Coordinates of C-alpha atoms and ligand atoms in Angstrom, one line a residue:
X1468 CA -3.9 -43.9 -1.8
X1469 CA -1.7 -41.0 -0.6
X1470 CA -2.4 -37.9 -1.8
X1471 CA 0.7 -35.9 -4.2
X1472 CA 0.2 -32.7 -2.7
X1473 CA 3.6 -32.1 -0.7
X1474 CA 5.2 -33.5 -3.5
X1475 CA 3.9 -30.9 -6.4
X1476 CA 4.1 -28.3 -3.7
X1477 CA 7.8 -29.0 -3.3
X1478 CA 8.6 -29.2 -6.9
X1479 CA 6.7 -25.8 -7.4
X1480 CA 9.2 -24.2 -4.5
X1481 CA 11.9 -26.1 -6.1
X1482 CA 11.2 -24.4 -9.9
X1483 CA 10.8 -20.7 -7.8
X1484 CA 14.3 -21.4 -6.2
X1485 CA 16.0 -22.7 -9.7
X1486 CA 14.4 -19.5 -11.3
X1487 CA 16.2 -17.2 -8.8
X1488 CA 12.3 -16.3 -7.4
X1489 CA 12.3 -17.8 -4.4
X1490 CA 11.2 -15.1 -1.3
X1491 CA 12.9 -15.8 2.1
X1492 CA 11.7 -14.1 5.4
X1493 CA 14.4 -12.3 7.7
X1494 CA 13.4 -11.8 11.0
X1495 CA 13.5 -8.4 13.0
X1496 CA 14.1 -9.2 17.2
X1497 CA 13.4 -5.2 17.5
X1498 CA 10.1 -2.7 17.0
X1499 CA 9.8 -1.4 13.2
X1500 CA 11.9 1.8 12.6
X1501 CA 14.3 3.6 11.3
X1502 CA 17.1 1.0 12.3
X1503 CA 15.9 -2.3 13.6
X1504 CA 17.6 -5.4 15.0
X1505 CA 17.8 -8.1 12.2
X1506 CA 17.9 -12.1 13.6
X1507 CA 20.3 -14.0 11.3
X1508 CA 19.7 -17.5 10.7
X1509 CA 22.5 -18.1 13.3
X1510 CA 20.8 -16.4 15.6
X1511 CA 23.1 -13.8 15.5
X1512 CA 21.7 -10.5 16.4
X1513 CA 22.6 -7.0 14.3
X1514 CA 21.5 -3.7 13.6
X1515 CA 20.8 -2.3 10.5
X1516 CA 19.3 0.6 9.1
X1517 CA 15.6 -0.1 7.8
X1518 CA 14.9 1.1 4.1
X1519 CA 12.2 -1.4 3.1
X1520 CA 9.5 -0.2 5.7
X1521 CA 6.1 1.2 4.7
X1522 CA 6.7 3.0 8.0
X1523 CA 6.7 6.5 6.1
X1524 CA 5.8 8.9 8.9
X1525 CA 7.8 6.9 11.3
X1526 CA 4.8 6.1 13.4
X1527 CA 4.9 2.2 14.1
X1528 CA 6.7 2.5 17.3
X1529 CA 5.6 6.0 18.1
X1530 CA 5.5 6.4 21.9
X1531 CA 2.0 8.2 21.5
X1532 CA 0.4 5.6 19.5
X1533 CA 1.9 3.1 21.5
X1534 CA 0.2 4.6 24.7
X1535 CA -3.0 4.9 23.1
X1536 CA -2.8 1.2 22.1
X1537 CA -1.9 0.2 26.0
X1538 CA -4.8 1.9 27.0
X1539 CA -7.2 0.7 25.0
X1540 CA -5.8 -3.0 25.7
X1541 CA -6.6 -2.2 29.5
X1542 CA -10.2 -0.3 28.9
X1543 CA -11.4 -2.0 25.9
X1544 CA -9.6 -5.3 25.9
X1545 CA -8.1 -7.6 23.7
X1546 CA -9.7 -8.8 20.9
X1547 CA -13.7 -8.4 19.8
X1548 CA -14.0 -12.5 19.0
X1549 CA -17.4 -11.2 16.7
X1550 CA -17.9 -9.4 13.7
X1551 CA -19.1 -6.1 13.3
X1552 CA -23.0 -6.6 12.8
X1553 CA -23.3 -9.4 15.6
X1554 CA -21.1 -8.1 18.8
X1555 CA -17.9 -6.6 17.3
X1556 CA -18.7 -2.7 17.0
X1557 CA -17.1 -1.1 19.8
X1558 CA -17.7 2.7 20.5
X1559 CA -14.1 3.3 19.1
X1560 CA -15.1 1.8 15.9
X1561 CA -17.3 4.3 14.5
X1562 CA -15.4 6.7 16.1
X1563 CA -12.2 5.7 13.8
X1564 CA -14.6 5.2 10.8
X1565 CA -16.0 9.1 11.8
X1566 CA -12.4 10.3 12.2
X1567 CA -11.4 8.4 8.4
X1568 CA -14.1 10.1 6.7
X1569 CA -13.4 13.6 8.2
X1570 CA -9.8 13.6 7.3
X1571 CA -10.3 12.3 3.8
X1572 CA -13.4 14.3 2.9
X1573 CA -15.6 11.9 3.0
X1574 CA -19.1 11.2 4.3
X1575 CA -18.5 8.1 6.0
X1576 CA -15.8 5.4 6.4
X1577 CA -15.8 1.1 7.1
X1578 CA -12.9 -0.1 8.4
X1579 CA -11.7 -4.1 7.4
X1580 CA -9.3 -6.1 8.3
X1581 CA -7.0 -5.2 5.8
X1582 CA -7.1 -2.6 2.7
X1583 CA -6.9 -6.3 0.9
X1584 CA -10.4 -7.3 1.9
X1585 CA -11.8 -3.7 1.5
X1586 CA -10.6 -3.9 -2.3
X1587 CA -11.6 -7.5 -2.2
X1588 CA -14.8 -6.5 -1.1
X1589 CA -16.3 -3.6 -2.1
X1590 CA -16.2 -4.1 -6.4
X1591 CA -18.7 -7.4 -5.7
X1592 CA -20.5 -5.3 -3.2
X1593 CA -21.2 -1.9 -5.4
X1594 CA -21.6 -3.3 -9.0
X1595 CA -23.1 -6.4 -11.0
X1596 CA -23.9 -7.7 -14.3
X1597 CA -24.6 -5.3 -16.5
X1598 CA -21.6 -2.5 -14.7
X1599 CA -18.0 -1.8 -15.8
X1600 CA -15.1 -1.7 -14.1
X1601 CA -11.9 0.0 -15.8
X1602 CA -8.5 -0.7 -13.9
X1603 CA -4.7 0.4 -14.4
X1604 CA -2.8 -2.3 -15.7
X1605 CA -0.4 -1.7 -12.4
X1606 CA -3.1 -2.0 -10.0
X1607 CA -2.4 -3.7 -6.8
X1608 CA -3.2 -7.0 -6.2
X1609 CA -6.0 -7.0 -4.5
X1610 CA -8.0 -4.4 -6.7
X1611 CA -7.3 -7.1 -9.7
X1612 CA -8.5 -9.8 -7.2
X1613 CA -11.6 -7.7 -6.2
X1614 CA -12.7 -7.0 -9.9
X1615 CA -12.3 -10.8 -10.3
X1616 CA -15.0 -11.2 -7.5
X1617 CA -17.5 -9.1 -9.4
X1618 CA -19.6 -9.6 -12.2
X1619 CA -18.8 -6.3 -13.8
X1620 CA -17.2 -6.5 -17.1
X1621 CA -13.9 -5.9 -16.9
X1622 CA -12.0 -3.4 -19.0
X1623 CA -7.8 -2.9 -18.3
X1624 CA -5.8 0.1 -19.5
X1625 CA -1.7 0.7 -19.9
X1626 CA -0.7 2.2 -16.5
X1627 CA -1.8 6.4 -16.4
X1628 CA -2.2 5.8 -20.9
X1629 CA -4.8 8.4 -20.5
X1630 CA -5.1 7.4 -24.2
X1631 CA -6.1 3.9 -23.1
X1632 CA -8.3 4.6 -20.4
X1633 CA -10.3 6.9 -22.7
X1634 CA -10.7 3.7 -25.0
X1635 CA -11.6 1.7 -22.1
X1636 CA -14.5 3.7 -21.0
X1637 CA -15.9 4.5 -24.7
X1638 CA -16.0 0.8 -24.9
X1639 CA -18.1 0.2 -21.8
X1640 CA -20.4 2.9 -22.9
X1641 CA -20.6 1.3 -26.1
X1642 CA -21.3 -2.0 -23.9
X1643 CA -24.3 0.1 -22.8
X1644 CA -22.9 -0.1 -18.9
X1645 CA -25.4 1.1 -16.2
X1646 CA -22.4 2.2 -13.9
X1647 CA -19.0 2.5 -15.2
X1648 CA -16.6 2.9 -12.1
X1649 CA -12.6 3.6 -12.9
X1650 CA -10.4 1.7 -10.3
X1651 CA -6.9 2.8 -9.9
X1652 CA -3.9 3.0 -7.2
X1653 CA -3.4 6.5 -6.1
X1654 CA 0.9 6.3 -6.0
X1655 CA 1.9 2.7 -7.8
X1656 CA 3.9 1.6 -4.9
X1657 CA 6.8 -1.0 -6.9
X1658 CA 7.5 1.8 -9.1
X1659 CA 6.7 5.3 -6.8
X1660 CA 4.6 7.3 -9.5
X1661 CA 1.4 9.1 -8.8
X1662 CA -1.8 8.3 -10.9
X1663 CA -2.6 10.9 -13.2
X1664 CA -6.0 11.9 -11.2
X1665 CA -6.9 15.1 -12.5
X1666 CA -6.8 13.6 -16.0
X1667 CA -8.6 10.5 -14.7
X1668 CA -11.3 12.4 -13.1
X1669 CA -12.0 14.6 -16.1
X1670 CA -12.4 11.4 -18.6
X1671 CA -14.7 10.2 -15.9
X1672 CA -16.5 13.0 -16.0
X1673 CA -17.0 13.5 -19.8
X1674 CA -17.8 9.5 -19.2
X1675 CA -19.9 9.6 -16.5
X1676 CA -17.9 7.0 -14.9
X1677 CA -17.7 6.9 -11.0
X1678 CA -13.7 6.7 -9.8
X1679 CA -12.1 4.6 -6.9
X1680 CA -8.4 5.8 -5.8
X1681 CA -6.5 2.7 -3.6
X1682 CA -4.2 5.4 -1.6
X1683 CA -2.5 3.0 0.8
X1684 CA 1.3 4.5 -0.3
X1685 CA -0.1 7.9 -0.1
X1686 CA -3.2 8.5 2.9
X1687 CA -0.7 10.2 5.7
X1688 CA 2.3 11.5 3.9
X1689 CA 0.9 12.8 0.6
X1690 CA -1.0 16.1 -0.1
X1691 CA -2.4 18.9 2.2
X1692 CA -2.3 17.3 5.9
X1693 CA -1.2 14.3 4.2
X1694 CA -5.3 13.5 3.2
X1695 CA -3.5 11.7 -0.1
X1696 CA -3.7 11.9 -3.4
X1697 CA -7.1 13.3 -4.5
X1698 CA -6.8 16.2 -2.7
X1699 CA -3.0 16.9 -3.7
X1700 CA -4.2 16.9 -7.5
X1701 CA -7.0 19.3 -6.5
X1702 CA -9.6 16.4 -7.3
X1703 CA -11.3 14.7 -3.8
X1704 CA -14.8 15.7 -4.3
X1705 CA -14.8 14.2 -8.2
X1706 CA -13.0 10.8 -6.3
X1707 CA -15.6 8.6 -5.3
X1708 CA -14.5 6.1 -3.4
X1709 CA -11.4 6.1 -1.6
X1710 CA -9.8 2.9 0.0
X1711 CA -6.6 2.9 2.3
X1712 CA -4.6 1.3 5.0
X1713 CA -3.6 1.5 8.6
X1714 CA -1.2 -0.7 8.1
X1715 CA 1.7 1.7 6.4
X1716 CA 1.9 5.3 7.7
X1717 CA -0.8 5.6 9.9
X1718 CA 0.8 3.9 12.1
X1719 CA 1.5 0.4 10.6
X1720 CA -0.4 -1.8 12.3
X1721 CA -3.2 -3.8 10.2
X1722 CA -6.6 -2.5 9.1
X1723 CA -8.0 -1.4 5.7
X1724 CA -11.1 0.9 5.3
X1725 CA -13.2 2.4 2.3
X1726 CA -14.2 6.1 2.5
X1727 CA -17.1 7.2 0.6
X1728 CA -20.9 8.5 0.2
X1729 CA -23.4 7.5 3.3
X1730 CA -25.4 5.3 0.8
X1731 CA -22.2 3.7 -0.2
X1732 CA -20.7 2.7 2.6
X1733 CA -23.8 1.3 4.0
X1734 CA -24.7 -1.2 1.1
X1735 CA -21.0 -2.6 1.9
X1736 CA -21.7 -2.8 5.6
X1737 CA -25.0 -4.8 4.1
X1738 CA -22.9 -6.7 1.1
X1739 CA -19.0 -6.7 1.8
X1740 CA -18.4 -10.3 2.6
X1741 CA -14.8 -9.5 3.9
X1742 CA -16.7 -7.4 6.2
X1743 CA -19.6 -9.8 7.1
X1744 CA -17.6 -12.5 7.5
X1745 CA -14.5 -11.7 9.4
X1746 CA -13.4 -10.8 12.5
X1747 CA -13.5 -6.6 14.0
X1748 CA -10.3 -5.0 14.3
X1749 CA -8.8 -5.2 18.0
X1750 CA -9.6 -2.3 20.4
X1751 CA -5.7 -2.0 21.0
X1752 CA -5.3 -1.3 16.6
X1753 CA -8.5 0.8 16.8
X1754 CA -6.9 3.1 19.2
X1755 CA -3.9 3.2 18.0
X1756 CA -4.4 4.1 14.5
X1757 CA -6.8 6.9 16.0
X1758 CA -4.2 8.4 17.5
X1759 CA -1.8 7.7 14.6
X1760 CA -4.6 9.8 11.9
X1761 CA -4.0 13.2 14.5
X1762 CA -0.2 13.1 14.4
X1763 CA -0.2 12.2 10.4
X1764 CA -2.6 15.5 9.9
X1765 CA -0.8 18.2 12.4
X1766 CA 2.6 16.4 10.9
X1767 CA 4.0 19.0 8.6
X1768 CA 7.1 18.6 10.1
X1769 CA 7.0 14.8 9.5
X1770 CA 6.0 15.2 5.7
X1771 CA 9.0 18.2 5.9
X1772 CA 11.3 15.5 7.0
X1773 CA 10.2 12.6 4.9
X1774 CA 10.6 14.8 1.6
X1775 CA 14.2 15.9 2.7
X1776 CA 15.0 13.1 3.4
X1777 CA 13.7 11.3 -0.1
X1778 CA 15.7 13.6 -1.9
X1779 CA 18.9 13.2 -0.1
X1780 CA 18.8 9.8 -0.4
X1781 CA 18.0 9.9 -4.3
X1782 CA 20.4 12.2 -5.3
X1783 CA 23.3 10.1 -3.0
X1784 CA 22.1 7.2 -4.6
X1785 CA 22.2 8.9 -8.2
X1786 CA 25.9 10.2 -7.7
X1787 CA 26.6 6.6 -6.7
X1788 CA 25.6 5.9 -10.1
X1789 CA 22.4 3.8 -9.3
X1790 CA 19.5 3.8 -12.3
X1791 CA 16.8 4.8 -10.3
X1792 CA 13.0 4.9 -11.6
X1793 CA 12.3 8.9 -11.8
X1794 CA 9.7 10.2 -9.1
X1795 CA 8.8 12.5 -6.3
X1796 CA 7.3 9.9 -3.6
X1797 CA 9.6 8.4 -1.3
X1798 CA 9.7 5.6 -2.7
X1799 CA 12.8 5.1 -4.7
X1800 CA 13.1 2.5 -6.5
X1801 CA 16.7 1.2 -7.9
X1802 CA 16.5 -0.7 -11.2
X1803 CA 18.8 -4.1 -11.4
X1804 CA 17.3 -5.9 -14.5
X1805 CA 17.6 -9.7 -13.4
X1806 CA 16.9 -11.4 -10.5
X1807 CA 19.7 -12.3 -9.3
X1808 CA 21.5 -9.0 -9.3
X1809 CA 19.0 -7.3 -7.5
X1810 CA 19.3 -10.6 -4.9
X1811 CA 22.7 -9.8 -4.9
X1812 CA 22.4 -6.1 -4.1
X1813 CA 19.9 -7.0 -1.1
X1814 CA 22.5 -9.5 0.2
X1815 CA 25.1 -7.6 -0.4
X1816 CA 24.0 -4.5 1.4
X1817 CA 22.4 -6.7 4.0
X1818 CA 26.2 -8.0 4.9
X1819 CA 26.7 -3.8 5.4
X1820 CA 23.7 -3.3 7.6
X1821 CA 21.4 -2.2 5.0
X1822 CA 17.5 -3.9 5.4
X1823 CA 16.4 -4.0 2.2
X1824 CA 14.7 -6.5 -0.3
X1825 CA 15.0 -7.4 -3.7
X1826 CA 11.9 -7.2 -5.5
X1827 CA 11.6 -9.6 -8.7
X1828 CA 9.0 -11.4 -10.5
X1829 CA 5.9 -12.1 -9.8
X1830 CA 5.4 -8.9 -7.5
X1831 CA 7.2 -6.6 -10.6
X1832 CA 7.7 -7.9 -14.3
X1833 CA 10.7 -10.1 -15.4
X1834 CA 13.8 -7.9 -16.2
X1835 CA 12.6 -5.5 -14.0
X1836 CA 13.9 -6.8 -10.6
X1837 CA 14.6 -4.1 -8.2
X1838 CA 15.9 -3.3 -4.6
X1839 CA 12.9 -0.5 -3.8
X1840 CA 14.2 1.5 -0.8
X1841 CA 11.6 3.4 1.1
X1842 CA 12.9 6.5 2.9
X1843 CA 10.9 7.7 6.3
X1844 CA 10.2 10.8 8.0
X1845 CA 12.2 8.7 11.3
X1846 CA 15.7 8.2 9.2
X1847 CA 18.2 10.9 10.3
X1848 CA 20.5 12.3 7.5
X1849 CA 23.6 10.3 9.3
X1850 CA 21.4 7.1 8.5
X1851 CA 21.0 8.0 4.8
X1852 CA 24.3 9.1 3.9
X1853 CA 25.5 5.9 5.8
X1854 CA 23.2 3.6 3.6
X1855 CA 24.3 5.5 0.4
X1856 CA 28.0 4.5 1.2
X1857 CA 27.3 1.2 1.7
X1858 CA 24.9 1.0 -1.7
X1859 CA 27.5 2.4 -3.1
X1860 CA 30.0 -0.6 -2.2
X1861 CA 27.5 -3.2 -2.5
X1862 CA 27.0 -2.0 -6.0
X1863 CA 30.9 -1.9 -7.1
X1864 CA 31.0 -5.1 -5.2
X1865 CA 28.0 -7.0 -7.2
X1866 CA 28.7 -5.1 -10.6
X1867 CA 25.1 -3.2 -10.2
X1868 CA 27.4 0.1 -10.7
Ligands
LIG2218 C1 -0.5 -2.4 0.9 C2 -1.5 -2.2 -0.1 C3 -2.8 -2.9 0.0 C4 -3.0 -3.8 1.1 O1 -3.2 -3.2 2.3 P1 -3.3 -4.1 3.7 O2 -4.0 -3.2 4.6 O3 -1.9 -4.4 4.0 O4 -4.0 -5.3 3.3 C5 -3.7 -2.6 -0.9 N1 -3.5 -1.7 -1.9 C6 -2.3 -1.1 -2.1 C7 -2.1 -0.2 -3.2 C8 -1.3 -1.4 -1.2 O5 -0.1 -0.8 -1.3

């Protein structure tokens, strides 16, 4: 008997295509930044300016990180091939964990392989039976996955319905929780909005629930020194337990990491399975990302830029005529309604040397596909007010405006 797998699998990629879902990869033959090289399917080779990076301070291909990275490739090595608690904790290890929690506030940090398994990780870890766990209806993926993974009852509110998260947590009282915790992304990346934190901590306080802030579009760019969004709404030390990313503005390369209290972050390093059981970040990334934490706190001039930048390119886009979702991140996100127009935007302005995607159900709700453009700190205004033109014949061209 042969089994039907290939054949469901391609039926399932067959109803994604017919429903105007279906995701396809371009390929970049150039570093990340401000304008990259995109490989068409030809072959053929083009430049285009870059707006869908998470590359906000411009530091993926930043010749300092860069240089840190080569040296720790010819000091250190290549890869760890252990996890942390057998042979895979390097000196520069805890020295990036040490540097983590400094910036942020924190006691202490663990890094992960990704900010994925760190939210994957760390809700099975901290609470069981008996706990609550609140979450923002817009939370990332992975904070949804990682409640799944724990036995805490789950509670969901309407995204930043303060309202709704103050009915969350009377419920879990009511339930008679031991520890209510609050989970929520610090900016809601597909739609560029900050949680409302000071609100949030102040229900958790009158709750006496704990509060977790995901701050991967944030840690870097956003608040004093760019140490997020806790400390921007005045709130870090009421935040319990921060998680973030290396893999977006400091410096875009792969890593996750949870910043908290020493008691904290040591029952993960005994619990987190995503931690136990998979591999230590490479020396090279370690390094790297070290180096990428100093320039993101001494870069006022980079968070200067980036803002300047976000706003030129919002109001271009807004004289253009574009419906854009309100914000003050720069993340700026241009509102299609279908599918298939915002496809048609992204292929549109890709035949213009624009890189940017279309965003559409299941990563954002049906008929509320989007093109979300990210603006860096590494975009020059000549780039911007290029990309605006060519949005705004894209958008004339596909009826989007
Ligand atoms: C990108 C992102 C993650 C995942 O981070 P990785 O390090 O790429 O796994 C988690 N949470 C939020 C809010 C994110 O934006």
């Amino acid at each position: 008997m042969t089994s039907n797998l290939s054949a469901r699998a391609a039926e399932a990629l067959a109803a994604i295509e017919s429903e105007g879902l279906l995701k396809r990869e371009r390929e970049i033959g150039s570093p990340q930044g401000a304008r990259v090289t995109v490989v068409g399917a030809d072959g053929r080779r083009r430049e285009a300016i870059n707006l869908c990076a998470n590359n906000y301070l411009g530091l993926a291909n930043h010749p300092e990180v860069v240089a840190a990275a080569k040296a720790a490739l010819d000091e250190e090595g290549f890869g760890m091939a252990s996890v942390r608690f057998i042979c895979g904790a390097q000196t520069g290890h805890r020295a990036l964990e040490r540097r983590i929690a400094d910036y942020l506030g924190k006691e202490d940090a663990i890094l992960f392989a990704a900010c994925f398994d760190a939210n994957g990780g760390l809700f099975e870890a901290l609470l069981g039976e008996g706990d609550a766990i609140v979450s923002d209806s817009l939370n990332h993926a992975s904070i949804i996955d990682g409640v799944r993974l724990s036995k805490a009852k789950r509670h969901r509110f309407p995204n930043g319905d303060m309202d709704g998260l103050e009915s969350a947590l009377k419920a879990a009282r009511a339930d008679g929780a031991k520890t209510v915790l609050i989970a929520t992304d610090g900016v809601f990346s597909m739609d560029g909005h900050f949680a409302r934190l000071a609100d949030v901590a102040a229900l958790a306080e009158r709750y006496g629930a704990a509060t977790m802030v995901d701050d991967c579009h944030a840690t870097g760019f956003i608040g004093p020194q760019g140490r997020g969004t806790p400390h921007r709404a005045g709130v870090a030390a009421r935040v319990d337990v921060l998680t973030g990313t290396l893999g977006k503005a400091l410096g875009g390369a792969m890593g996750g990491y949870v910043a908290a209290s020493r008691p904290v972050i040591e029952l993960l390093r005994q619990r987190a399975r995503p931690y136990l059981f998979s591999n230590s970040l490479a020396p090279a990334i370690v390094a790297g990302s070290m180096k990428a934490i100093d320039l993101a706190e001494a870069g006022d001039d980079l968070r200067a830029k980036l803002f300047a930048n976000a706003a030129r390119f919002r109001a271009g886009l807004e004289a253009a005529g574009f419906r854009l979702l309100p914000g003050e991140t720069p993340i700026v996100p241009v509102m299609l309604g279908e599918a298939d127009k915002a496809q048609a935007l992204a292929r549109a302005l890709d035949a213009r040397g624009v890189f940017v995607a279309g965003f559409v159900f299941p990563v954002v709700p049906r008929g509320q596909a989007r093109v979300r453009t990210q603006v860096t700190a590494a975009h020059s205004e000549a780039d911007l007010d290029e990309a605006i033109a060519a949005f705004a014949a894209a958008g004339r061209e596909t009826g989007a405006i």
